[in-house]
Coordinates of C-alpha atoms in Angstrom, one line a residue:
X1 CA 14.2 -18.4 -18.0
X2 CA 17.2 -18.7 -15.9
X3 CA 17.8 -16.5 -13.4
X4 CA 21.9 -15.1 -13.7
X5 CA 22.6 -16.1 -9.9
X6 CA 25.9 -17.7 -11.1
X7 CA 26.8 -14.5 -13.5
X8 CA 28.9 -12.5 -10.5
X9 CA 25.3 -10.9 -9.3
X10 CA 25.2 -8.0 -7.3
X11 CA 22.7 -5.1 -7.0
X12 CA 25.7 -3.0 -7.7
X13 CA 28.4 -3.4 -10.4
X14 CA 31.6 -4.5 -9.4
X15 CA 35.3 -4.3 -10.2
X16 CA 36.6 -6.8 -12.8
X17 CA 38.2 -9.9 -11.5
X18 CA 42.0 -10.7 -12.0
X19 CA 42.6 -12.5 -14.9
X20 CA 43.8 -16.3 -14.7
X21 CA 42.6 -19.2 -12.8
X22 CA 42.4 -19.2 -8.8
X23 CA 44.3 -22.8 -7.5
X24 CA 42.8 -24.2 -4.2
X25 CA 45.2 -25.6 -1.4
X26 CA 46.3 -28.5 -2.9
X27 CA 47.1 -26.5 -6.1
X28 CA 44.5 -28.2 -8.4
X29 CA 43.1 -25.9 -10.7
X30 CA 39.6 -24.2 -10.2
X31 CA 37.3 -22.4 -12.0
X32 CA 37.7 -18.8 -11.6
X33 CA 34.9 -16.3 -10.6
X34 CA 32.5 -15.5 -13.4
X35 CA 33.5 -12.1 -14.8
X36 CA 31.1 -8.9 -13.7
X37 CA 31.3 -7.9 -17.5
X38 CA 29.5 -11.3 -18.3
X39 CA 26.0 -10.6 -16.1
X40 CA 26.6 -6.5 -16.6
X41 CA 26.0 -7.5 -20.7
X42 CA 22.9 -9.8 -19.9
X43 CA 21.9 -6.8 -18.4
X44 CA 22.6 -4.3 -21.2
X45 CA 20.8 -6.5 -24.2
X46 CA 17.7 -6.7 -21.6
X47 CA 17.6 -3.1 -20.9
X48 CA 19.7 -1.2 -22.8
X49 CA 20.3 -2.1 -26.3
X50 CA 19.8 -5.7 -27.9
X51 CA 20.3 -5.5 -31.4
X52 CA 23.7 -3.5 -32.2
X53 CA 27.1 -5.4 -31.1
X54 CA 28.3 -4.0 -27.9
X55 CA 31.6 -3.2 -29.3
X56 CA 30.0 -0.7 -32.1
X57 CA 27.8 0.8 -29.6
X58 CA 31.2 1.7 -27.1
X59 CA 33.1 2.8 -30.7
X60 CA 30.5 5.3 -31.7
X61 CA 29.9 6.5 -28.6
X62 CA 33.0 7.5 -27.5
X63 CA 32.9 9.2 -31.1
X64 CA 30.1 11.2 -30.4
X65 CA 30.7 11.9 -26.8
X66 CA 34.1 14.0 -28.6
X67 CA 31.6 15.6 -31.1
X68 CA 29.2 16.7 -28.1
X69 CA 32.3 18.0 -26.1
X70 CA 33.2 20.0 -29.2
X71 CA 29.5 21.3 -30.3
X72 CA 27.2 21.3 -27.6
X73 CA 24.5 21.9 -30.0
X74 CA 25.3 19.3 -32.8
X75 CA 21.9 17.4 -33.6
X76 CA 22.1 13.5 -33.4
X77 CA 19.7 11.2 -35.9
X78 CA 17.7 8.6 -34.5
X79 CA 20.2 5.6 -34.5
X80 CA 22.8 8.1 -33.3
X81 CA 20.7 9.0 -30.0
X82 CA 19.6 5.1 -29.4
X83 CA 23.6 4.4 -29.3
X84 CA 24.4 7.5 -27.4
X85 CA 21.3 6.7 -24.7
X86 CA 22.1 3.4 -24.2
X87 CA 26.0 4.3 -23.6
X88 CA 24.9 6.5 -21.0
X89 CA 22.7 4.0 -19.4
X90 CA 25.8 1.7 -19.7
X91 CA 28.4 3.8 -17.8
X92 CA 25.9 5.0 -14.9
X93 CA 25.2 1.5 -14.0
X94 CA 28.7 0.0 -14.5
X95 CA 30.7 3.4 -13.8
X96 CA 33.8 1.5 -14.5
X97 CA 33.7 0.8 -18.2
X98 CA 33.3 4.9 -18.7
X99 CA 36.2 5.3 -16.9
X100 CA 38.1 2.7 -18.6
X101 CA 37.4 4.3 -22.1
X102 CA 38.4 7.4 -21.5
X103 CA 41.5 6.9 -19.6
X104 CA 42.8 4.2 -22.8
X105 CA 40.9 7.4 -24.9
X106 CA 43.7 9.8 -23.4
X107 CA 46.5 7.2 -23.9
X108 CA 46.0 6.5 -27.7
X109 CA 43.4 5.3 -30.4
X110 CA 45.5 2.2 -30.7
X111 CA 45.0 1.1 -27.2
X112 CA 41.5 3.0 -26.8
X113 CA 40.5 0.4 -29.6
X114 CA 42.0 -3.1 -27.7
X115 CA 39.5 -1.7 -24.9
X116 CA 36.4 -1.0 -26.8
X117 CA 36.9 -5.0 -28.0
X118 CA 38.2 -6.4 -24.6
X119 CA 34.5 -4.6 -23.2
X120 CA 32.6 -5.1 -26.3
X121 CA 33.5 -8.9 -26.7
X122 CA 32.6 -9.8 -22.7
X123 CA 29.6 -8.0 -22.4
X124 CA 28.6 -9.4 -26.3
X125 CA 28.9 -12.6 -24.3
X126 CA 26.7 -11.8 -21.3
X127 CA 24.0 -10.7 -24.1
X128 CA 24.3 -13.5 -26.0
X129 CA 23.7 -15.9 -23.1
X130 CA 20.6 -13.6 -21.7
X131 CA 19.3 -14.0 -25.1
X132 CA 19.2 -17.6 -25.5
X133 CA 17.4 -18.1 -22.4
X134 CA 15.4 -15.7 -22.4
X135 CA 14.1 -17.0 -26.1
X136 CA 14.0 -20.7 -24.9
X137 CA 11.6 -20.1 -22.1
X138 CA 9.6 -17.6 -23.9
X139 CA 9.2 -20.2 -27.0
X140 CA 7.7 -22.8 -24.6
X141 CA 5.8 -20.7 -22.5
X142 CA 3.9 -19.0 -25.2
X143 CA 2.2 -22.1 -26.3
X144 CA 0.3 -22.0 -23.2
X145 CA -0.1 -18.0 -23.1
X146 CA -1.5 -18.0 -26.8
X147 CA -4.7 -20.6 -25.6
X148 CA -8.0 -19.1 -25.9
X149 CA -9.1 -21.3 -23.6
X150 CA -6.3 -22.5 -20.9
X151 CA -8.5 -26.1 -21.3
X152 CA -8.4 -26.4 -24.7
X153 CA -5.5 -27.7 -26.7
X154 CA -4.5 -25.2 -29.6
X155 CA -6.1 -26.9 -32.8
X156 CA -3.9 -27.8 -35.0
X157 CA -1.2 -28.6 -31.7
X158 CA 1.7 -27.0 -31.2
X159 CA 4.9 -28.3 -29.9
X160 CA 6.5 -26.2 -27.4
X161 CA 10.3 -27.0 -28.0
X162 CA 9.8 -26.5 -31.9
X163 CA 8.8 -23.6 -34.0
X164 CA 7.7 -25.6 -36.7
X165 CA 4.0 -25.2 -37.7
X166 CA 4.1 -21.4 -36.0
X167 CA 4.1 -18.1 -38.2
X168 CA 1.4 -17.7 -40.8
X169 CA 0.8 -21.4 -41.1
X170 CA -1.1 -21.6 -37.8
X171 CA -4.4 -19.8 -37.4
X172 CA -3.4 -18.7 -33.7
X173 CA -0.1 -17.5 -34.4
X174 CA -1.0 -15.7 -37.6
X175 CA -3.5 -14.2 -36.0
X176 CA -1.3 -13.1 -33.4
X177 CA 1.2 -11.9 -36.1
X178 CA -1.5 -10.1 -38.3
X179 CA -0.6 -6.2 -38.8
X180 CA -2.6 -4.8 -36.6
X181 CA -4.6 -2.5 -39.7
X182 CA -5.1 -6.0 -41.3
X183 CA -8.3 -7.9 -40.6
X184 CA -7.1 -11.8 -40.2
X185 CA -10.2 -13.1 -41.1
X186 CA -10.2 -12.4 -44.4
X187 CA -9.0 -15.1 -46.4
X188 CA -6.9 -12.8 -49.1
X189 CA -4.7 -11.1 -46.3
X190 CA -4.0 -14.6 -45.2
X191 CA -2.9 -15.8 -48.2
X192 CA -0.9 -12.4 -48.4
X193 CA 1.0 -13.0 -45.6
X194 CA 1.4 -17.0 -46.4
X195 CA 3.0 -15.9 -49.3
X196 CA 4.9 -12.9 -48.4
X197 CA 2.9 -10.8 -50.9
X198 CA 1.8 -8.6 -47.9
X199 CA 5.0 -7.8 -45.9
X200 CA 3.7 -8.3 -42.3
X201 CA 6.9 -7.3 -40.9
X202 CA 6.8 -3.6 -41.6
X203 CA 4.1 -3.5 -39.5
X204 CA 3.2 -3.3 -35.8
X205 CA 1.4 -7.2 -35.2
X206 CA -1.9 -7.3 -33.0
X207 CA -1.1 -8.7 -30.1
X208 CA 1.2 -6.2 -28.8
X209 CA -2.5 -4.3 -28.2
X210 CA -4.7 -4.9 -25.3
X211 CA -7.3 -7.3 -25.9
X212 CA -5.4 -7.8 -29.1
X213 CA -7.6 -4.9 -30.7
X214 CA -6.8 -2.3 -32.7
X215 CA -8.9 1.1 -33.3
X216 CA -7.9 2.8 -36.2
X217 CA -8.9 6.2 -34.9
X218 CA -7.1 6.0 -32.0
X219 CA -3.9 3.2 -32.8
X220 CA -1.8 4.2 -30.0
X221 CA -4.7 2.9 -27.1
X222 CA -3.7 -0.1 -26.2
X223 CA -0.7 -0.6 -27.4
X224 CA 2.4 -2.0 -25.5
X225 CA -0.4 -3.4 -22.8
X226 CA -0.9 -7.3 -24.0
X227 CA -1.1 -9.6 -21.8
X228 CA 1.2 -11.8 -24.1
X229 CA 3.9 -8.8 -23.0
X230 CA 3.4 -8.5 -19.7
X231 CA 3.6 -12.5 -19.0
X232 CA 6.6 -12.6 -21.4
X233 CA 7.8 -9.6 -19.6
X234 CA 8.0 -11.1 -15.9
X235 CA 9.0 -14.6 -17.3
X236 CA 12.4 -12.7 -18.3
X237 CA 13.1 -9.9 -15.0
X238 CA 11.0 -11.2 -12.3
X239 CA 10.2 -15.0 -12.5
X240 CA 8.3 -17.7 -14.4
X241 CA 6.1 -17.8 -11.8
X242 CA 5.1 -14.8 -11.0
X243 CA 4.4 -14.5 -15.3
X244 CA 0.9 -17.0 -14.3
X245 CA 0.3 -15.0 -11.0
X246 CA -2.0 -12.1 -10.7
X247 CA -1.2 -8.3 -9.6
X248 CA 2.1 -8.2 -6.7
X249 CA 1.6 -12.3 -6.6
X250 CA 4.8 -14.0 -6.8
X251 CA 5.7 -18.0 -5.4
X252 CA 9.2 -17.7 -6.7
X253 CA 11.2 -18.0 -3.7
X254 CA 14.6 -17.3 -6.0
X255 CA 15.6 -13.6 -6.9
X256 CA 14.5 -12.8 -10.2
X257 CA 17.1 -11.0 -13.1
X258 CA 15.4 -7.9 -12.3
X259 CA 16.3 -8.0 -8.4
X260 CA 19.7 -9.5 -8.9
X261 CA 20.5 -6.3 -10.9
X262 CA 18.9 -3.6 -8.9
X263 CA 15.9 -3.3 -11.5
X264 CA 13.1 -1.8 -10.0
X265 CA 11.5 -0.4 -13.1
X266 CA 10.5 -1.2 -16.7
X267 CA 12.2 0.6 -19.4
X268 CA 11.6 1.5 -22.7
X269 CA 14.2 -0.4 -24.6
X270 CA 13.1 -3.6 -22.1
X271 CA 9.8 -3.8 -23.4
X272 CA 11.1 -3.5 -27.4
X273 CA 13.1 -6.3 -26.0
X274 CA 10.1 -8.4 -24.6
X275 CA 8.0 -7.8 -27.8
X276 CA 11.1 -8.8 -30.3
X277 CA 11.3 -12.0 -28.4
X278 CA 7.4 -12.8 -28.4
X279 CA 7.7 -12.1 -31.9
X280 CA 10.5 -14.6 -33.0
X281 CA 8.7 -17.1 -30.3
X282 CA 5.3 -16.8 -32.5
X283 CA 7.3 -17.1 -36.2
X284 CA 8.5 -20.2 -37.5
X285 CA 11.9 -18.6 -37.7
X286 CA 14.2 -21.6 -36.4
X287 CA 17.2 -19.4 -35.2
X288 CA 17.7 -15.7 -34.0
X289 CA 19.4 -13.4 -36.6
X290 CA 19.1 -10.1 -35.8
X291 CA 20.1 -9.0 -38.9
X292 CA 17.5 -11.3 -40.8
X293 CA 16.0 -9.6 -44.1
X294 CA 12.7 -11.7 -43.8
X295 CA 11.6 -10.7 -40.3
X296 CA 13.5 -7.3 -40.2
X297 CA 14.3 -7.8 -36.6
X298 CA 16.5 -5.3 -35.8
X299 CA 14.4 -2.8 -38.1
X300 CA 10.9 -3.9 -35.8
X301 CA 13.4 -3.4 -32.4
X302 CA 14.8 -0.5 -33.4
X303 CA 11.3 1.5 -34.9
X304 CA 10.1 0.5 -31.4
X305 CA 13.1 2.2 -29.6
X306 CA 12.5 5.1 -31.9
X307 CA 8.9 5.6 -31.0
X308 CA 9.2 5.2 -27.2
X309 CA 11.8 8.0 -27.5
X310 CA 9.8 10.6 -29.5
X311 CA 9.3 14.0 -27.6
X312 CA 5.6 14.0 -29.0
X313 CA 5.2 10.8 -27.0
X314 CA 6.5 11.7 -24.0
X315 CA 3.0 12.0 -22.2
X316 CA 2.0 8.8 -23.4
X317 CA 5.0 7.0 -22.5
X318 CA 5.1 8.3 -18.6
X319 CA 1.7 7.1 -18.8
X320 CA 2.9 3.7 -20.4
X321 CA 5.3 3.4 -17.9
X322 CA 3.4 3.7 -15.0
X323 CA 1.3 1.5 -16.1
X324 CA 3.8 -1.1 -16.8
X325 CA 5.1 -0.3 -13.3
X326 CA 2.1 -1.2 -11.6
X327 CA 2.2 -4.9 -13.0
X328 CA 5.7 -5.4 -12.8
X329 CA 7.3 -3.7 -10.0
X330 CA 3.9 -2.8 -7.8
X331 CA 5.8 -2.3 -4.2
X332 CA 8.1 -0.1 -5.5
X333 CA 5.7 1.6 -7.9
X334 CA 3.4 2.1 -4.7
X335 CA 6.3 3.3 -2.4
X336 CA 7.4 5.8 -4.9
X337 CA 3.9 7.3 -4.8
X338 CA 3.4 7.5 -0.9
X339 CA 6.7 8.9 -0.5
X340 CA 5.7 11.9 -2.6
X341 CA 2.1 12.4 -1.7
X342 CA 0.5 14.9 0.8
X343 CA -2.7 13.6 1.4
X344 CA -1.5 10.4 3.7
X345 CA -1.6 9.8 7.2
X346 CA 2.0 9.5 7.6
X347 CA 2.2 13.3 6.1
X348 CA -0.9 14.4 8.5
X349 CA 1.4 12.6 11.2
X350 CA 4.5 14.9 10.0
X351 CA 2.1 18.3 10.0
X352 CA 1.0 17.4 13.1
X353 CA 4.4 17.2 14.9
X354 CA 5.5 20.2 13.1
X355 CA 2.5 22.4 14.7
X356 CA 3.3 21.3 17.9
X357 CA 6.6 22.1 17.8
X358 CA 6.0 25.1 16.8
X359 CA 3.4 26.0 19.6
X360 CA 5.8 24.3 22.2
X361 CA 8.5 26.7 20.8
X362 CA 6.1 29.6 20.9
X363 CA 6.1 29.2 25.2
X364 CA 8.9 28.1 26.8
X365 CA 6.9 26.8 29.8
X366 CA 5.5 24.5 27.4
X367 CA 1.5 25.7 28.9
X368 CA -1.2 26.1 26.2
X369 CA -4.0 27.9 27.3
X370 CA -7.5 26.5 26.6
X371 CA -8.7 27.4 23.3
X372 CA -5.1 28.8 22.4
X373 CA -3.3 28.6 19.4
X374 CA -2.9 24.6 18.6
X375 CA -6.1 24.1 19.9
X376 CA -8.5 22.3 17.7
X377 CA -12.1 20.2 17.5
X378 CA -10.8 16.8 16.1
X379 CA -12.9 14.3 15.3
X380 CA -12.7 10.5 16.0
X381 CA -14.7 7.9 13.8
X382 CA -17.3 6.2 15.1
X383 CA -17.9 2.4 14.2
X384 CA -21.2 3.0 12.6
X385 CA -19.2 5.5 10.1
X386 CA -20.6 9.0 12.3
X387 CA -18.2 10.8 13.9
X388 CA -18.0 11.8 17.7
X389 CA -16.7 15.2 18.9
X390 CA -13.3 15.2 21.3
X391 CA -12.7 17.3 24.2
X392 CA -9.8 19.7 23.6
X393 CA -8.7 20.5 27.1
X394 CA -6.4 17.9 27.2
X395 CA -4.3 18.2 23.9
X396 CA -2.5 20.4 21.7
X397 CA -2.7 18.5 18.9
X398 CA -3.7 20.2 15.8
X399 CA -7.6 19.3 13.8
X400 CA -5.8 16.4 11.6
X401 CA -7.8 15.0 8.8
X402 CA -6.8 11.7 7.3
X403 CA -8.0 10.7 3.9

């Protein structure tokens, strides 16, 4: 992976450069600045949407934003509300490509057109580039990842720059690749798949579960928590290294894609992204297509999109997503949660203050009389876990308990 430190980074999206190249004092020509567009698209195949050109997702969504305005209550199918969605995401994070739209949208479709393709084609670029390296590390990382044991070579060897000899023709990667409801082990599904008799790619593959194991009974528990993911996962928007570290441990002195772009928390459509790349890195598909008729790609992206987005989901996906929180982005995760809780010291700090104030307020000679309101029988811990009693004569401060 490649961090996009040279892609115009910011936390927050900027204004589009002027075009041309900048000249330096002695009027040689120099390279001008990166264009925003170009890291804002890395950013928008990562996150966003990763398998329909950027161009068709501005088109159609400028369409349906018109249809909305003029029936509130029109119903949108599936691939209608992944476009719409990620358009949304799009403009509240780059403000300035909504307003660009609609402004060329009150002008005329002609020129409303030239600046769905002006977008569309730089931040096509930007996702093209964030895809490339994003599949490069992956392809040589996951060679490693895939060991059973980190000390034993994968028998037959793999090669970590080449996909050949990955896919069904390797008993780790097939495995790997397996439909979950499929048992590997058995020599007919193997053949199955070899052969393309079984179509494996309809299917979810095992190790997007935990533990790589499936229960039939219950097929949504563990799934989206693989460790294969979650390595994959940081590789891409934190850093490599932090991908072979445990919980919160990074080495990576370098800003990762996710803190170059503000990222402080997993999304849906970046984990279908994570799990479409681990599955190209475990085929013996030699390039990317995401239109490719063997490996469905966008079909397997796009089902996963669909699923995270159900409403009947929606418990299970908050939970997901904590989850996923924890392991990725575990200092924000935590801060979110202690600014919101009660049952902290800082919040039996706050109480405390507050009571005070209000007793001080109460009498403005500021005297509390002994055993007045305020007055409470705290308790201070003693080193061998017992607690001693305090005297209250001497303070106003309210019993505080701390958890």
């Amino acid at each position: 992976m490649s961090s996009d430190e040279n892609d115009g980074n910011v936390s927050k999206p900027t204004k589009r450069p002027l075009e041309g190249l900048a000249l330096t004092k002695n009027k040689r020509r120099k390279a001008a600045s990166p264009d925003p567009l170009i890291a804002v698209g890395k950013h928008f195949a990562r996150t966003m949407e990763a398998v329909t050109l950027p161009q068709v997702v501005l088109m159609e969504a400028v369409k349906l934003r018109v249809r909305l305005n003029e029936d509130p209550d029109c119903v949108l199918d599936s691939d209608e509300t992944r476009l719409y969605n990620a358009f949304q995401h799009l403009i509240a994070y780059q403000p300035s490509i909504g307003e660009d739209l609609f402004k060329a949208y009150e002008v005329s479709g002609k020129r409303l057109a030239a600046v769905q393709e002006e977008i569309g084609v730089t931040l096509q670029m930007g996702g093209s580039r964030a895809r490339s390296d994003d599949m490069r590390g992956i392809k040589i990382q996951i060679v490693e990842w895939i060991k059973t044991n980190p000390n034993i070579a994968l028998n037959p060897p793999l090669l970590p720059k080449q996909k050949t000899g990955r896919g069904f023709d390797h008993p780790r990667t097939g495995f790997l690749l397996c439909p979950a409801h499929l048992n590997w082990d058995d020599p007919t599904v193997q053949e199955g798949l070899k052969s393309g008799e079984i179509d494996a790619y309809e299917h979810i593959p095992i190790f997007m579960y935990e533990d790589f194991k499936y229960y039939s009974k219950e097929p949504w528990k563990g799934l989206f928590k693989s460790h294969l993911l979650v390595k994959a996962y940081k590789h891409v928007f934190t850093t490599p290294s932090s991908a072979e570290e445990g919980f919160g441990k990074d080495r990576a002195t370098r800003p990762g894609n996710a803190q170059l772009r503000g990222m402080t928390a997993v999304t849906p459509a970046s984990l279908a992204y994570i799990a479409m790349l681990v599955r190209f890195s475990l085929s013996n598909q030699q390039t990317f297509n995401r239109n490719d008729m063997v490996t469905h790609t966008e079909k397997f992206y796009t089902n996963l999109i669909d699923h995270l987005g159900e409403p009947d989901e929606a418990e299970e996906v908050e939970s997901l997503m904590l989850w996923w929180n924890t392991r990725v982005f575990p200092a924000h995760t935590k801060r979110a949660g202690a600014s919101s809780g009660t049952n902290t010291v800082l919040a039996a700090i706050k109480e405390a203050r507050a009571a005070l104030k209000a007793v001080t307020n109460a009498d403005p000679n500021g005297q509390i009389s002994e055993g007045g309101a305020g007055v409470a029988n705290a308790t201070t811990q003693q080193p061998d876990g017992g607690s001693a009693p305090q005297s209250t004569q001497s303070t106003a401060l309210p019993h505080v308990t701390t958890a």
